[in-house]
mmCIF file of C-alpha atoms in Angstrom:
data_model
loop_
_atom_site.group_PDB
_atom_site.id
_atom_site.type_symbol
_atom_site.label_atom_id
_atom_site.label_comp_id
_atom_site.label_asym_id
_atom_site.label_seq_id
_atom_site.Cartn_x
_atom_site.Cartn_y
_atom_site.Cartn_z
ATOM 1 C CA MET A 1 77.202 -98.030 -100.892
ATOM 2 C CA THR A 2 77.889 -94.316 -101.600
ATOM 3 C CA ASN A 3 79.758 -95.240 -104.765
ATOM 4 C CA ALA A 4 77.189 -97.676 -106.060
ATOM 5 C CA LYS A 5 75.010 -96.887 -109.060
ATOM 6 C CA LEU A 6 72.419 -98.663 -111.132
ATOM 7 C CA ASP A 7 73.538 -99.717 -114.618
ATOM 8 C CA TYR A 8 70.397 -99.359 -116.766
ATOM 9 C CA SER A 9 69.998 -99.179 -120.528
ATOM 10 C CA VAL A 10 67.103 -98.698 -122.854
ATOM 11 C CA GLN A 11 66.777 -101.052 -125.745
ATOM 12 C CA THR A 12 64.320 -101.809 -128.532
ATOM 13 C CA ARG A 13 66.090 -104.698 -130.131
ATOM 14 C CA THR A 14 65.098 -108.262 -129.146
ATOM 15 C CA ARG A 15 66.475 -111.673 -129.947
ATOM 16 C CA ALA A 16 63.699 -112.284 -132.420
ATOM 17 C CA SER A 17 64.242 -108.942 -134.197
ATOM 18 C CA SER A 18 67.978 -109.655 -134.537
ATOM 19 C CA ILE A 19 67.259 -113.019 -136.166
ATOM 20 C CA SER A 20 64.561 -111.581 -138.399
ATOM 21 C CA ALA A 21 67.000 -108.919 -139.621
ATOM 22 C CA ILE A 22 69.357 -111.625 -140.860
ATOM 23 C CA VAL A 23 66.445 -113.524 -142.433
ATOM 24 C CA ALA A 24 65.153 -110.340 -144.071
ATOM 25 C CA LEU A 25 68.589 -109.607 -145.607
ATOM 26 C CA LEU A 26 68.681 -113.087 -147.085
ATOM 27 C CA LEU A 27 65.185 -112.740 -148.424
ATOM 28 C CA VAL A 28 66.122 -109.457 -150.125
ATOM 29 C CA LEU A 29 69.094 -111.110 -151.787
ATOM 30 C CA VAL A 30 66.897 -113.920 -152.976
ATOM 31 C CA ALA A 31 64.326 -111.453 -154.217
ATOM 32 C CA VAL A 32 66.909 -109.563 -156.268
ATOM 33 C CA ALA A 33 68.185 -112.825 -157.827
ATOM 34 C CA LEU A 34 64.684 -114.209 -158.471
ATOM 35 C CA PRO A 35 64.396 -113.216 -162.176
ATOM 36 C CA ALA A 36 67.360 -115.415 -162.981
ATOM 37 C CA PHE A 37 65.366 -118.595 -162.283
ATOM 38 C CA ALA A 38 61.690 -117.625 -161.908
ATOM 39 C CA SER A 39 59.020 -117.551 -164.558
ATOM 40 C CA ARG A 40 57.502 -114.363 -165.886
ATOM 41 C CA SER A 41 54.145 -115.142 -164.171
ATOM 42 C CA LEU A 42 55.887 -115.496 -160.789
ATOM 43 C CA ILE A 43 57.699 -112.179 -161.315
ATOM 44 C CA GLN A 44 54.310 -110.557 -162.015
ATOM 45 C CA ASP A 45 52.760 -112.080 -158.925
ATOM 46 C CA MET A 46 55.638 -110.847 -156.790
ATOM 47 C CA PHE A 47 55.293 -107.398 -158.272
ATOM 48 C CA PHE A 48 51.607 -107.426 -157.294
ATOM 49 C CA ILE A 49 52.465 -108.572 -153.755
ATOM 50 C CA LEU A 50 55.178 -106.008 -153.271
ATOM 51 C CA THR A 51 53.239 -103.019 -154.560
ATOM 52 C CA MET A 52 50.181 -103.937 -152.482
ATOM 53 C CA LEU A 53 52.493 -104.287 -149.483
ATOM 54 C CA VAL A 54 53.814 -100.763 -150.027
ATOM 55 C CA LEU A 55 50.263 -99.361 -150.277
ATOM 56 C CA ALA A 56 49.301 -101.296 -147.145
ATOM 57 C CA GLN A 57 52.300 -100.055 -145.188
ATOM 58 C CA PHE A 58 51.550 -96.426 -145.999
ATOM 59 C CA TRP A 59 47.849 -96.785 -145.174
ATOM 60 C CA ASN A 60 48.900 -98.524 -141.901
ATOM 61 C CA LEU A 61 51.228 -95.623 -141.101
ATOM 62 C CA LEU A 62 48.337 -93.241 -141.702
ATOM 63 C CA ALA A 63 45.582 -95.124 -139.823
ATOM 64 C CA GLY A 64 47.378 -97.540 -137.546
ATOM 65 C CA TYR A 65 49.980 -95.111 -136.207
ATOM 66 C CA GLY A 66 48.474 -91.700 -137.074
ATOM 67 C CA GLY A 67 44.822 -92.506 -136.299
ATOM 68 C CA LEU A 68 43.746 -91.022 -139.692
ATOM 69 C CA VAL A 69 41.413 -93.510 -141.334
ATOM 70 C CA SER A 70 41.337 -92.472 -144.963
ATOM 71 C CA VAL A 71 39.281 -94.123 -147.709
ATOM 72 C CA GLY A 72 40.608 -91.801 -150.357
ATOM 73 C CA GLN A 73 44.081 -93.206 -150.966
ATOM 74 C CA GLN A 74 43.054 -94.040 -154.575
ATOM 75 C CA ALA A 75 43.377 -90.289 -155.190
ATOM 76 C CA PHE A 76 47.157 -90.468 -154.684
ATOM 77 C CA VAL A 77 47.541 -93.681 -156.644
ATOM 78 C CA GLY A 78 45.622 -92.142 -159.535
ATOM 79 C CA ILE A 79 47.148 -88.680 -159.546
ATOM 80 C CA GLY A 80 50.649 -90.249 -159.264
ATOM 81 C CA ALA A 81 49.994 -92.594 -162.188
ATOM 82 C CA TYR A 82 48.482 -89.826 -164.318
ATOM 83 C CA ALA A 83 51.369 -87.522 -163.516
ATOM 84 C CA MET A 84 53.766 -90.135 -164.678
ATOM 85 C CA PHE A 85 51.815 -90.707 -167.892
ATOM 86 C CA GLY A 86 51.565 -86.921 -168.460
ATOM 87 C CA VAL A 87 55.266 -86.195 -168.360
ATOM 88 C CA VAL A 88 56.074 -89.220 -170.465
ATOM 89 C CA ILE A 89 53.499 -88.497 -173.220
ATOM 90 C CA LEU A 90 53.578 -84.675 -173.178
ATOM 91 C CA MET A 91 57.265 -84.008 -172.263
ATOM 92 C CA GLY A 92 58.965 -87.079 -173.541
ATOM 93 C CA PHE A 93 60.421 -88.176 -170.158
ATOM 94 C CA ASP A 94 61.466 -91.777 -169.494
ATOM 95 C CA PRO A 95 58.952 -93.655 -167.409
ATOM 96 C CA VAL A 96 61.490 -94.789 -164.744
ATOM 97 C CA PRO A 97 62.563 -91.373 -163.430
ATOM 98 C CA SER A 98 58.949 -90.177 -163.986
ATOM 99 C CA ILE A 99 57.966 -92.384 -160.982
ATOM 100 C CA LEU A 100 59.544 -89.705 -158.739
ATOM 101 C CA ILE A 101 57.325 -87.126 -160.347
ATOM 102 C CA ALA A 102 54.350 -89.365 -159.488
ATOM 103 C CA GLY A 103 55.302 -89.133 -155.831
ATOM 104 C CA VAL A 104 55.712 -85.350 -155.971
ATOM 105 C CA ALA A 105 52.310 -84.939 -157.701
ATOM 106 C CA ALA A 106 50.655 -87.001 -154.966
ATOM 107 C CA LEU A 107 52.446 -84.921 -152.305
ATOM 108 C CA LEU A 108 51.180 -81.701 -153.909
ATOM 109 C CA LEU A 109 47.663 -83.016 -154.018
ATOM 110 C CA ALA A 110 47.881 -84.005 -150.366
ATOM 111 C CA ILE A 111 48.418 -80.453 -149.277
ATOM 112 C CA PRO A 112 44.962 -79.062 -150.169
ATOM 113 C CA THR A 113 43.412 -82.459 -149.321
ATOM 114 C CA ALA A 114 44.785 -82.247 -145.750
ATOM 115 C CA PHE A 115 43.777 -78.608 -145.549
ATOM 116 C CA PHE A 116 40.106 -79.478 -145.945
ATOM 117 C CA ALA A 117 40.063 -83.013 -144.542
ATOM 118 C CA PHE A 118 41.742 -82.134 -141.218
ATOM 119 C CA ARG A 119 38.728 -80.010 -140.416
ATOM 120 C CA LEU A 120 36.718 -83.269 -140.117
ATOM 121 C CA GLN A 121 36.923 -85.966 -137.489
ATOM 122 C CA GLY A 122 36.274 -89.716 -137.349
ATOM 123 C CA ALA A 123 33.881 -90.985 -139.945
ATOM 124 C CA TYR A 124 33.481 -87.543 -141.446
ATOM 125 C CA PHE A 125 37.231 -87.471 -142.221
ATOM 126 C CA ALA A 126 37.016 -90.908 -143.927
ATOM 127 C CA ILE A 127 34.030 -89.802 -146.052
ATOM 128 C CA GLY A 128 35.703 -86.504 -146.792
ATOM 129 C CA THR A 129 38.832 -88.188 -148.235
ATOM 130 C CA TRP A 130 36.647 -90.420 -150.449
ATOM 131 C CA VAL A 131 34.718 -87.383 -151.804
ATOM 132 C CA ILE A 132 37.968 -85.566 -152.582
ATOM 133 C CA ALA A 133 39.239 -88.661 -154.382
ATOM 134 C CA GLU A 134 36.053 -88.807 -156.510
ATOM 135 C CA VAL A 135 36.411 -85.059 -157.358
ATOM 136 C CA VAL A 136 39.947 -85.631 -158.493
ATOM 137 C CA ARG A 137 38.897 -88.622 -160.618
ATOM 138 C CA LEU A 138 36.216 -86.549 -162.399
ATOM 139 C CA LEU A 139 38.701 -83.745 -163.031
ATOM 140 C CA VAL A 140 41.338 -86.047 -164.433
ATOM 141 C CA ALA A 141 38.703 -87.697 -166.731
ATOM 142 C CA GLN A 142 38.468 -84.296 -168.462
ATOM 143 C CA TRP A 143 42.219 -84.291 -169.271
ATOM 144 C CA LYS A 144 42.007 -85.027 -173.058
ATOM 145 C CA ALA A 145 45.776 -85.067 -173.578
ATOM 146 C CA VAL A 146 46.051 -88.342 -171.665
ATOM 147 C CA GLY A 147 42.904 -89.977 -173.061
ATOM 148 C CA GLY A 148 40.098 -88.355 -171.071
ATOM 149 C CA GLY A 149 37.602 -90.776 -169.710
ATOM 150 C CA THR A 150 38.693 -93.680 -171.826
ATOM 151 C CA GLY A 151 42.358 -93.538 -170.883
ATOM 152 C CA THR A 152 45.476 -94.149 -172.861
ATOM 153 C CA SER A 153 48.638 -96.213 -173.141
ATOM 154 C CA LEU A 154 52.324 -95.334 -172.837
ATOM 155 C CA PRO A 155 53.885 -94.660 -176.267
ATOM 156 C CA ARG A 156 55.801 -97.536 -177.788
ATOM 157 C CA SER A 157 58.895 -95.306 -178.012
ATOM 158 C CA ALA A 158 58.787 -94.915 -174.194
ATOM 159 C CA THR A 159 58.193 -98.589 -173.361
ATOM 160 C CA GLY A 160 60.696 -99.851 -175.940
ATOM 161 C CA ASP A 161 63.553 -97.596 -174.880
ATOM 162 C CA MET A 162 62.856 -97.558 -171.117
ATOM 163 C CA TRP A 163 65.917 -97.150 -168.909
ATOM 164 C CA PHE A 164 67.814 -100.396 -168.093
ATOM 165 C CA THR A 165 65.558 -102.658 -170.240
ATOM 166 C CA GLY A 166 68.291 -103.143 -172.859
ATOM 167 C CA ALA A 167 70.759 -104.342 -170.251
ATOM 168 C CA ILE A 168 68.130 -106.686 -168.755
ATOM 169 C CA GLU A 169 67.341 -108.154 -172.170
ATOM 170 C CA THR A 170 71.038 -108.902 -172.690
ATOM 171 C CA LEU A 171 71.546 -110.249 -169.177
ATOM 172 C CA PHE A 172 68.618 -112.621 -169.089
ATOM 173 C CA GLY A 173 68.047 -113.214 -172.797
ATOM 174 C CA VAL A 174 64.391 -112.050 -172.697
ATOM 175 C CA ARG A 175 62.176 -109.895 -174.873
ATOM 176 C CA ASN A 176 61.346 -106.294 -174.105
ATOM 177 C CA ALA A 177 58.054 -106.972 -172.397
ATOM 178 C CA ALA A 178 59.622 -109.477 -170.000
ATOM 179 C CA ALA A 179 62.527 -107.030 -169.369
ATOM 180 C CA ARG A 180 60.001 -104.360 -168.345
ATOM 181 C CA ASP A 181 58.399 -106.755 -165.907
ATOM 182 C CA ILE A 182 61.776 -107.604 -164.378
ATOM 183 C CA LEU A 183 62.686 -103.905 -164.131
ATOM 184 C CA ALA A 184 59.319 -103.089 -162.519
ATOM 185 C CA TYR A 185 59.769 -105.969 -160.101
ATOM 186 C CA TRP A 186 63.245 -104.778 -159.059
ATOM 187 C CA LEU A 187 61.905 -101.295 -158.530
ATOM 188 C CA ALA A 188 59.085 -102.786 -156.427
ATOM 189 C CA VAL A 189 61.616 -104.610 -154.258
ATOM 190 C CA LEU A 190 63.549 -101.362 -153.761
ATOM 191 C CA LEU A 191 60.393 -99.485 -152.907
ATOM 192 C CA ALA A 192 59.140 -102.085 -150.437
ATOM 193 C CA VAL A 193 62.466 -102.380 -148.645
ATOM 194 C CA ALA A 194 62.817 -98.555 -148.433
ATOM 195 C CA THR A 195 59.161 -98.232 -147.213
ATOM 196 C CA ILE A 196 59.514 -100.802 -144.420
ATOM 197 C CA ALA A 197 62.926 -99.471 -143.371
ATOM 198 C CA GLY A 198 61.828 -95.879 -143.487
ATOM 199 C CA ILE A 199 58.664 -96.462 -141.439
ATOM 200 C CA TYR A 200 60.549 -98.550 -138.935
ATOM 201 C CA TRP A 201 63.153 -95.802 -138.520
ATOM 202 C CA LEU A 202 60.448 -93.192 -138.104
ATOM 203 C CA LEU A 203 58.683 -95.174 -135.402
ATOM 204 C CA ARG A 204 61.887 -95.627 -133.446
ATOM 205 C CA THR A 205 62.545 -91.859 -133.261
ATOM 206 C CA LYS A 206 60.980 -89.260 -130.976
ATOM 207 C CA ARG A 207 58.544 -88.431 -133.778
ATOM 208 C CA GLY A 208 57.312 -92.019 -133.657
ATOM 209 C CA LEU A 209 56.606 -91.691 -129.972
ATOM 210 C CA GLY A 210 54.762 -88.469 -130.622
ATOM 211 C CA LEU A 211 52.769 -90.072 -133.406
ATOM 212 C CA ALA A 212 51.708 -92.915 -131.123
ATOM 213 C CA ALA A 213 50.726 -90.379 -128.405
ATOM 214 C CA VAL A 214 48.551 -88.457 -130.933
ATOM 215 C CA ARG A 215 46.882 -91.663 -132.040
ATOM 216 C CA ASP A 216 46.057 -92.830 -128.516
ATOM 217 C CA ASN A 217 44.935 -89.502 -126.980
ATOM 218 C CA ILE A 218 45.426 -86.303 -128.858
ATOM 219 C CA GLU A 219 44.663 -84.067 -125.876
ATOM 220 C CA ALA A 220 47.040 -85.937 -123.620
ATOM 221 C CA ALA A 221 49.687 -85.711 -126.351
ATOM 222 C CA LYS A 222 49.227 -81.955 -126.534
ATOM 223 C CA SER A 223 49.526 -81.644 -122.777
ATOM 224 C CA VAL A 224 53.078 -83.090 -122.794
ATOM 225 C CA GLY A 225 54.204 -80.872 -125.696
ATOM 226 C CA VAL A 226 53.575 -82.965 -128.784
ATOM 227 C CA ASP A 227 52.639 -80.862 -131.831
ATOM 228 C CA ALA A 228 49.655 -82.899 -132.902
ATOM 229 C CA VAL A 229 48.894 -80.777 -135.960
ATOM 230 C CA ARG A 230 52.477 -81.127 -137.276
ATOM 231 C CA MET A 231 52.466 -84.856 -136.640
ATOM 232 C CA LYS A 232 49.243 -85.306 -138.594
ATOM 233 C CA TRP A 233 50.545 -83.257 -141.519
ATOM 234 C CA THR A 234 53.821 -85.099 -141.577
ATOM 235 C CA VAL A 235 52.295 -88.637 -141.632
ATOM 236 C CA PHE A 236 49.645 -87.606 -144.182
ATOM 237 C CA LEU A 237 52.165 -86.104 -146.598
ATOM 238 C CA VAL A 238 54.586 -88.973 -146.215
ATOM 239 C CA SER A 239 51.815 -91.433 -146.803
ATOM 240 C CA ALA A 240 50.639 -89.573 -149.884
ATOM 241 C CA PHE A 241 54.129 -89.408 -151.322
ATOM 242 C CA GLY A 242 54.769 -93.121 -150.910
ATOM 243 C CA THR A 243 51.369 -94.020 -152.246
ATOM 244 C CA GLY A 244 51.947 -91.852 -155.319
ATOM 245 C CA LEU A 245 55.309 -93.561 -155.962
ATOM 246 C CA ALA A 246 53.540 -96.893 -155.809
ATOM 247 C CA GLY A 247 50.841 -95.672 -158.185
ATOM 248 C CA GLY A 248 53.391 -94.479 -160.759
ATOM 249 C CA LEU A 249 55.246 -97.769 -160.491
ATOM 250 C CA ILE A 250 52.101 -99.895 -160.848
ATOM 251 C CA TYR A 251 51.021 -98.110 -164.003
ATOM 252 C CA MET A 252 54.506 -97.963 -165.467
ATOM 253 C CA GLN A 253 54.304 -101.786 -165.373
ATOM 254 C CA LYS A 254 50.700 -101.894 -166.730
ATOM 255 C CA ALA A 255 51.554 -99.300 -169.467
ATOM 256 C CA ARG A 256 47.814 -98.608 -169.749
ATOM 257 C CA ILE A 257 45.670 -96.219 -167.712
ATOM 258 C CA SER A 258 42.044 -95.001 -167.308
ATOM 259 C CA PRO A 259 40.428 -92.906 -164.638
ATOM 260 C CA ASP A 260 38.180 -95.720 -163.422
ATOM 261 C CA ALA A 261 41.125 -98.066 -162.996
ATOM 262 C CA ALA A 262 43.601 -95.590 -161.520
ATOM 263 C CA PHE A 263 41.107 -94.152 -159.036
ATOM 264 C CA SER A 264 39.485 -97.476 -158.144
ATOM 265 C CA LEU A 265 38.225 -97.473 -154.622
ATOM 266 C CA GLN A 266 38.086 -101.268 -154.500
ATOM 267 C CA ASP A 267 41.611 -101.968 -155.904
ATOM 268 C CA TRP A 268 43.610 -99.282 -154.088
ATOM 269 C CA THR A 269 41.784 -98.672 -150.822
ATOM 270 C CA ALA A 270 39.279 -101.393 -149.937
ATOM 271 C CA TYR A 271 41.741 -104.226 -150.634
ATOM 272 C CA VAL A 272 44.474 -102.293 -148.790
ATOM 273 C CA ILE A 273 42.294 -101.876 -145.702
ATOM 274 C CA PHE A 274 41.443 -105.530 -145.788
ATOM 275 C CA ILE A 275 45.132 -106.420 -145.885
ATOM 276 C CA VAL A 276 45.947 -104.211 -142.934
ATOM 277 C CA VAL A 277 42.901 -105.274 -140.854
ATOM 278 C CA ILE A 278 43.430 -109.046 -141.245
ATOM 279 C CA GLY A 279 47.186 -108.791 -140.815
ATOM 280 C CA GLY A 280 47.212 -106.429 -137.829
ATOM 281 C CA ILE A 281 46.749 -102.734 -137.817
ATOM 282 C CA GLY A 282 49.417 -100.640 -135.973
ATOM 283 C CA THR A 283 52.197 -103.157 -136.661
ATOM 284 C CA ILE A 284 54.774 -103.400 -139.460
ATOM 285 C CA GLU A 285 54.441 -107.118 -139.477
ATOM 286 C CA GLY A 286 50.697 -107.018 -139.960
ATOM 287 C CA PRO A 287 50.603 -105.758 -143.542
ATOM 288 C CA ILE A 288 53.320 -108.256 -144.492
ATOM 289 C CA LEU A 289 51.236 -111.196 -143.241
ATOM 290 C CA GLY A 290 48.039 -109.607 -144.511
ATOM 291 C CA VAL A 291 49.251 -109.273 -148.119
ATOM 292 C CA LEU A 292 50.274 -112.875 -148.201
ATOM 293 C CA VAL A 293 46.851 -114.000 -146.869
ATOM 294 C CA PHE A 294 45.152 -111.686 -149.392
ATOM 295 C CA PHE A 295 47.122 -113.056 -152.318
ATOM 296 C CA ILE A 296 46.315 -116.621 -151.330
ATOM 297 C CA LEU A 297 42.618 -115.848 -150.953
ATOM 298 C CA GLN A 298 42.583 -114.004 -154.269
ATOM 299 C CA SER A 299 44.297 -116.945 -156.013
ATOM 300 C CA LEU A 300 41.795 -119.408 -154.565
ATOM 301 C CA LEU A 301 38.575 -117.409 -154.817
ATOM 302 C CA ALA A 302 38.958 -114.953 -157.674
ATOM 303 C CA ASP A 303 37.082 -117.243 -160.103
ATOM 304 C CA PHE A 304 33.954 -117.140 -157.976
ATOM 305 C CA GLY A 305 32.902 -113.598 -159.021
ATOM 306 C CA SER A 306 30.880 -111.646 -156.438
ATOM 307 C CA TRP A 307 31.191 -114.550 -154.064
ATOM 308 C CA TYR A 308 34.884 -113.782 -153.786
ATOM 309 C CA LEU A 309 34.133 -110.242 -152.460
ATOM 310 C CA MET A 310 31.540 -111.635 -150.082
ATOM 311 C CA ALA A 311 34.046 -114.180 -148.769
ATOM 312 C CA LEU A 312 36.626 -111.438 -148.143
ATOM 313 C CA GLY A 313 33.989 -109.434 -146.248
ATOM 314 C CA VAL A 314 33.077 -112.406 -144.066
ATOM 315 C CA ILE A 315 36.728 -113.168 -143.391
ATOM 316 C CA GLY A 316 37.413 -109.578 -142.487
ATOM 317 C CA ILE A 317 34.467 -109.297 -140.148
ATOM 318 C CA THR A 318 35.290 -112.601 -138.419
ATOM 319 C CA ILE A 319 38.867 -111.512 -137.815
ATOM 320 C CA MET A 320 37.802 -108.135 -136.451
ATOM 321 C CA LEU A 321 35.417 -109.829 -133.993
ATOM 322 C CA PHE A 322 37.684 -112.639 -132.774
ATOM 323 C CA ALA A 323 41.123 -111.085 -133.311
ATOM 324 C CA PRO A 324 40.757 -107.297 -133.177
ATOM 325 C CA ARG A 325 44.507 -106.802 -133.494
ATOM 326 C CA GLY A 326 44.647 -109.011 -136.612
ATOM 327 C CA LEU A 327 46.414 -112.312 -137.260
ATOM 328 C CA TRP A 328 49.831 -110.959 -136.340
ATOM 329 C CA GLY A 329 48.416 -109.345 -133.156
ATOM 330 C CA LEU A 330 46.921 -112.680 -132.150
ATOM 331 C CA PHE A 331 50.234 -114.434 -132.769
ATOM 332 C CA SER A 332 52.339 -111.823 -131.042
ATOM 333 C CA ASP A 333 50.058 -111.722 -127.986
ATOM 334 C CA ARG A 334 50.495 -115.516 -127.519
ATOM 335 C CA THR A 335 54.187 -115.703 -128.238
ATOM 336 C CA GLY A 336 55.556 -112.295 -127.317
ATOM 337 C CA ILE A 337 57.470 -112.187 -130.586
ATOM 338 C CA GLU A 338 57.982 -108.807 -132.349
ATOM 339 C CA LEU A 339 60.021 -108.725 -135.530
ATOM 340 C CA PHE A 340 59.985 -104.930 -135.689
ATOM 341 C CA PRO A 341 59.953 -103.854 -131.997
ATOM 342 C CA VAL A 342 59.458 -100.140 -131.360
ATOM 343 C CA ARG A 343 58.676 -100.247 -127.658
ATOM 344 C CA ARG A 344 61.455 -99.082 -125.349
ATOM 345 C CA ARG A 345 62.561 -101.618 -122.698
ATOM 346 C CA LEU A 346 64.497 -100.895 -119.587
ATOM 347 C CA THR A 347 67.209 -103.540 -119.203
ATOM 348 C CA GLY A 348 70.127 -104.139 -116.865
ATOM 349 C CA GLY A 349 69.797 -102.823 -113.337
ATOM 350 C CA ARG A 350 73.092 -104.254 -112.057
ATOM 351 C CA LEU A 351 74.479 -102.281 -109.135
ATOM 352 C CA THR A 352 78.079 -101.310 -109.802
ATOM 353 C CA GLY A 353 80.736 -99.530 -107.722
ATOM 354 C CA GLY A 354 81.807 -99.975 -104.121
ATOM 355 C CA HIS A 355 81.174 -103.436 -102.711
ATOM 356 C CA VAL A 356 77.657 -103.941 -104.214
ATOM 357 C CA THR A 357 77.362 -106.566 -106.914
ATOM 358 C CA ASP A 358 73.669 -107.552 -106.733
ATOM 359 C CA THR A 359 71.779 -107.576 -109.973
ATOM 360 C CA LEU A 360 68.192 -106.227 -110.188
ATOM 361 C CA PRO A 361 65.589 -107.923 -112.394
ATOM 362 C CA SER A 362 65.697 -106.747 -115.984
ATOM 363 C CA SER A 363 62.896 -106.677 -118.517
ATOM 364 C CA LYS A 364 62.282 -109.998 -120.243
ATOM 365 C CA GLU A 365 63.626 -110.065 -123.773
ATOM 366 C CA GLU A 366 61.296 -111.317 -126.431
#
């Protein structure tokens, strides 16, 4: 007995997550090949789904994991889009690499935004982010070089000679406009995959544990050595950078911008919050399911005008009342399935060494 020891291991992977990883890889391959056999309208729909998914994942990182409920994410979409337009129009940059500048611009805006907003708590933080977004919108509307309050379009020279569009035209035998849609779609696939993979990696690290601790109880997190201030800054800046990238990509595809559209509270924050809430806040799977439900509802109800928005509100309230953790949370609670597990599980427990061969109960794998 003196030589016996317990053989334990800590795991996060489950059988369901292993299967989902294979399925996800196949879906990515299909997504990359989709322009070869899909119509232009389907490519545009997929672009919308993917970009809204990216926005939802970053808002979910901010609110669902960081506990920072912002209603001012449209500021980062707008400033990213305008930064991209600015360097293309004023400096002659190509729109594709300018998407990175969109992310940097949003990151720079997030620094003073966080400096002021982090002095507020709860609902005051949410209102504060919205006020800052409105101030930024009003300031951008005075930028005459990019159209002022009426907006502007990307120059034809920029859209016509955009990186990779010539190769896409030759490869698929399409016109320039369709080639731009395919390019934007491929970039959206890349951004969505990188976003989900990056967030999942973050949540599996020690920083992810610290982030969850800060969300659940900031004082308790501080008592065990978690730097709550640093965690909040990190998640806010990362979310802003990713949201800015999405904003630049969205308006590269649109090729037309105005302050009211780029800084729309409804399009870039209200809809995103709806997606996360109905899908399941605080999970990676939730926004994926939520964006699919949102797209279906939009396709079915968009022709009903204001009734469409009322229907979304009723659906959102109903789900919050009867499934507070969203549709994915309801499914996961009943089945135990997690496609992106982040919880640590203690498995094994077999006694080894000496003459002891008994096996202790191990945690149940999902």
